[in-house]
C-alpha positions as a Python dict, from the first residue, in 0.01 Angstrom:
ca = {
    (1, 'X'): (0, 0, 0),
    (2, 'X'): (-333, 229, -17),
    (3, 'X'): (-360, 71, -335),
    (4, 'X'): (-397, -260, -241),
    (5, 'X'): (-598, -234, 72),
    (6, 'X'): (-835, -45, -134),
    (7, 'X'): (-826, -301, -468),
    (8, 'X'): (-847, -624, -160),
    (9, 'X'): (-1152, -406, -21),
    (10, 'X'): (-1351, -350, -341),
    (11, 'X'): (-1302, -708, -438),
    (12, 'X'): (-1422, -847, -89),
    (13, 'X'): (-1717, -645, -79),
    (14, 'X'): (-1774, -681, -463),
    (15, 'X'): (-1748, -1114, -383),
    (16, 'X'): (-2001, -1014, -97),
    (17, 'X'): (-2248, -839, -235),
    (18, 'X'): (-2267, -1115, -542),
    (19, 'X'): (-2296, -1395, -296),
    (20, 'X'): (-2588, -1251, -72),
    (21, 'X'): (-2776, -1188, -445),
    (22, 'X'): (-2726, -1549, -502),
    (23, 'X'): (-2869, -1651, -197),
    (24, 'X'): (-3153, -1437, -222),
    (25, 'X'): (-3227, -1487, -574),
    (26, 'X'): (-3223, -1882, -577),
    (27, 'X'): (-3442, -1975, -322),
    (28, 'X'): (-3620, -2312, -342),
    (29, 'X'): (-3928, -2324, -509),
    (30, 'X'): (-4154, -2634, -348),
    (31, 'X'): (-4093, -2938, -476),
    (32, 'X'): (-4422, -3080, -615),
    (33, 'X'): (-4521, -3421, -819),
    (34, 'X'): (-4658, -3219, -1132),
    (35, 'X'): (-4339, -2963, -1170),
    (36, 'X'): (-4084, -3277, -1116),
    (37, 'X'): (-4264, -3550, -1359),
    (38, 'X'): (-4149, -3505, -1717),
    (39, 'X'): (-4401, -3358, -2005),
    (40, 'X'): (-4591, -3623, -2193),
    (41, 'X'): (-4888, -3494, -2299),
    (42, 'X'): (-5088, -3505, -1946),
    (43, 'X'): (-5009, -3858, -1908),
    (44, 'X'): (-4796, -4029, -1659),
    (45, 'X'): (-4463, -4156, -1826),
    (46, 'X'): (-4423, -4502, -1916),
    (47, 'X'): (-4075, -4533, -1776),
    (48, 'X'): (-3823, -4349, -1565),
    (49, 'X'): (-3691, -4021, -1686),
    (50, 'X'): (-3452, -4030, -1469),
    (51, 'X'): (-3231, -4327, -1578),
    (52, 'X'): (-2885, -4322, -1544),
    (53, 'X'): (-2662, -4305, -1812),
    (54, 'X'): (-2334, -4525, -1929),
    (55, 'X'): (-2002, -4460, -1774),
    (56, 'X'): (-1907, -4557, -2112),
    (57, 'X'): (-2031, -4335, -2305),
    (58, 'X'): (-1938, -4071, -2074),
    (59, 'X'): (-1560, -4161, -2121),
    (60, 'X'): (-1614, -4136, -2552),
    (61, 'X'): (-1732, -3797, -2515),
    (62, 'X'): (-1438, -3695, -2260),
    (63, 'X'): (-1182, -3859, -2515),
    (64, 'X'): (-1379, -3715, -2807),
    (65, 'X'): (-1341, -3376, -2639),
    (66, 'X'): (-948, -3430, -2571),
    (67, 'X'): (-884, -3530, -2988),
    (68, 'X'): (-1078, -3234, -3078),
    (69, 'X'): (-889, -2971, -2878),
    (70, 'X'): (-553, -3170, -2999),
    (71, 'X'): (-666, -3125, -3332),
    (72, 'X'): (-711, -2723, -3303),
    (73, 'X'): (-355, -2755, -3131),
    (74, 'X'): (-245, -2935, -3473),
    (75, 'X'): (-409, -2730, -3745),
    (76, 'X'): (-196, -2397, -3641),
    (77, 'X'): (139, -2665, -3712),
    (78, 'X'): (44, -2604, -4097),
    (79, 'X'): (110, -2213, -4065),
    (80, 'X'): (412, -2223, -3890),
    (81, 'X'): (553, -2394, -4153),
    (82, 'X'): (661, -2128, -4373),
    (83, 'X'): (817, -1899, -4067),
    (84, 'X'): (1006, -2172, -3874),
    (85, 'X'): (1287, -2387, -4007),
    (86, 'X'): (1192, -2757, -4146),
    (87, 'X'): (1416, -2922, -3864),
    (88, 'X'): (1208, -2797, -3561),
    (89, 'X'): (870, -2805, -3724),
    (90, 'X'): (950, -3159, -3758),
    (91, 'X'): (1062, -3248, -3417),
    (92, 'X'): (753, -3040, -3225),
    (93, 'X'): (508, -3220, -3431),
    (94, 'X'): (616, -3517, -3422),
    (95, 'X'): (689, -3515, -3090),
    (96, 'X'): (326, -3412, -3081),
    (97, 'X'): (156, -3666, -3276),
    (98, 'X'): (382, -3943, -3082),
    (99, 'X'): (218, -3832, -2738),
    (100, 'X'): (-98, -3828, -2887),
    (101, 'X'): (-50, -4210, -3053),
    (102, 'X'): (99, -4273, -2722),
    (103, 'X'): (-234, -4167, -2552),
    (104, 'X'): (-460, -4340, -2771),
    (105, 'X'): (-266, -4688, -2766),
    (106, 'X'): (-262, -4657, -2379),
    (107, 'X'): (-664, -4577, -2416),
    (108, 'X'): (-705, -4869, -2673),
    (109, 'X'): (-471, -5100, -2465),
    (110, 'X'): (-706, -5038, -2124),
    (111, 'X'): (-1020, -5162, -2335),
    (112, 'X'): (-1182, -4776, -2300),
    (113, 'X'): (-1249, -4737, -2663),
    (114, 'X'): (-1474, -5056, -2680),
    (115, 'X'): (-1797, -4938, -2662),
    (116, 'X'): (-1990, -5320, -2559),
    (117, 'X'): (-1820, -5583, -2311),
}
């Protein structure tokens, strides 16, 4: 029970000690005109820097992001090959690669993939 109290302890006062750092380290600077404008040379910017960008595009990278990991999940599927026997290596992947053309047909049938409406 010692044990605990003592491991709770250190890891409260450990949590503490961080946070009061952080708010002593990151106080606000002042907000001026020159450190917030973006760098062009000395000369005031033609057009906002500060433009939002498209939902759109956001949502390509997010999917883009998904495929890749899937694909890292895949590429091990070759290797296990050899030590598993053919009948479940076949079911996992493709069960696998049925979820994923599942989840791409779904994307595709939503209208997310097209990039200009």
């Amino acid at each position: 029970m010692l044990k605990i109290f003592m491991s709770f302890l250190l890891t409260m006062s450990l949590s503490i000690i961080i946070m009061i750092l952080c708010i002593m380290i990151s106080k606000k600077s002042i907000i001026d005109r020159e450190k917030m404008s973006p760098f062009e040379c000395g000369f005031d910017p033609k057009s906002s820097s500060r433009m939002p960008f498209s939902s759109q595009f956001f949502l390509i990278a997010v999917l883009f992001l998904i495929f890749d990991i899937e694909i890292v999940i895949i590429l091990p599927m070759i290797f296990t090959l050899k030590t598993s026997s053919m009948m479940n290596w076949f079911m996992t992947s493709s069960t696998f690669i049925i979820i994923l053309l599942l989840g791409l047909y779904h994307e595709w049938k939503n209208g997310i993939l097209e990039w200009a409406k």
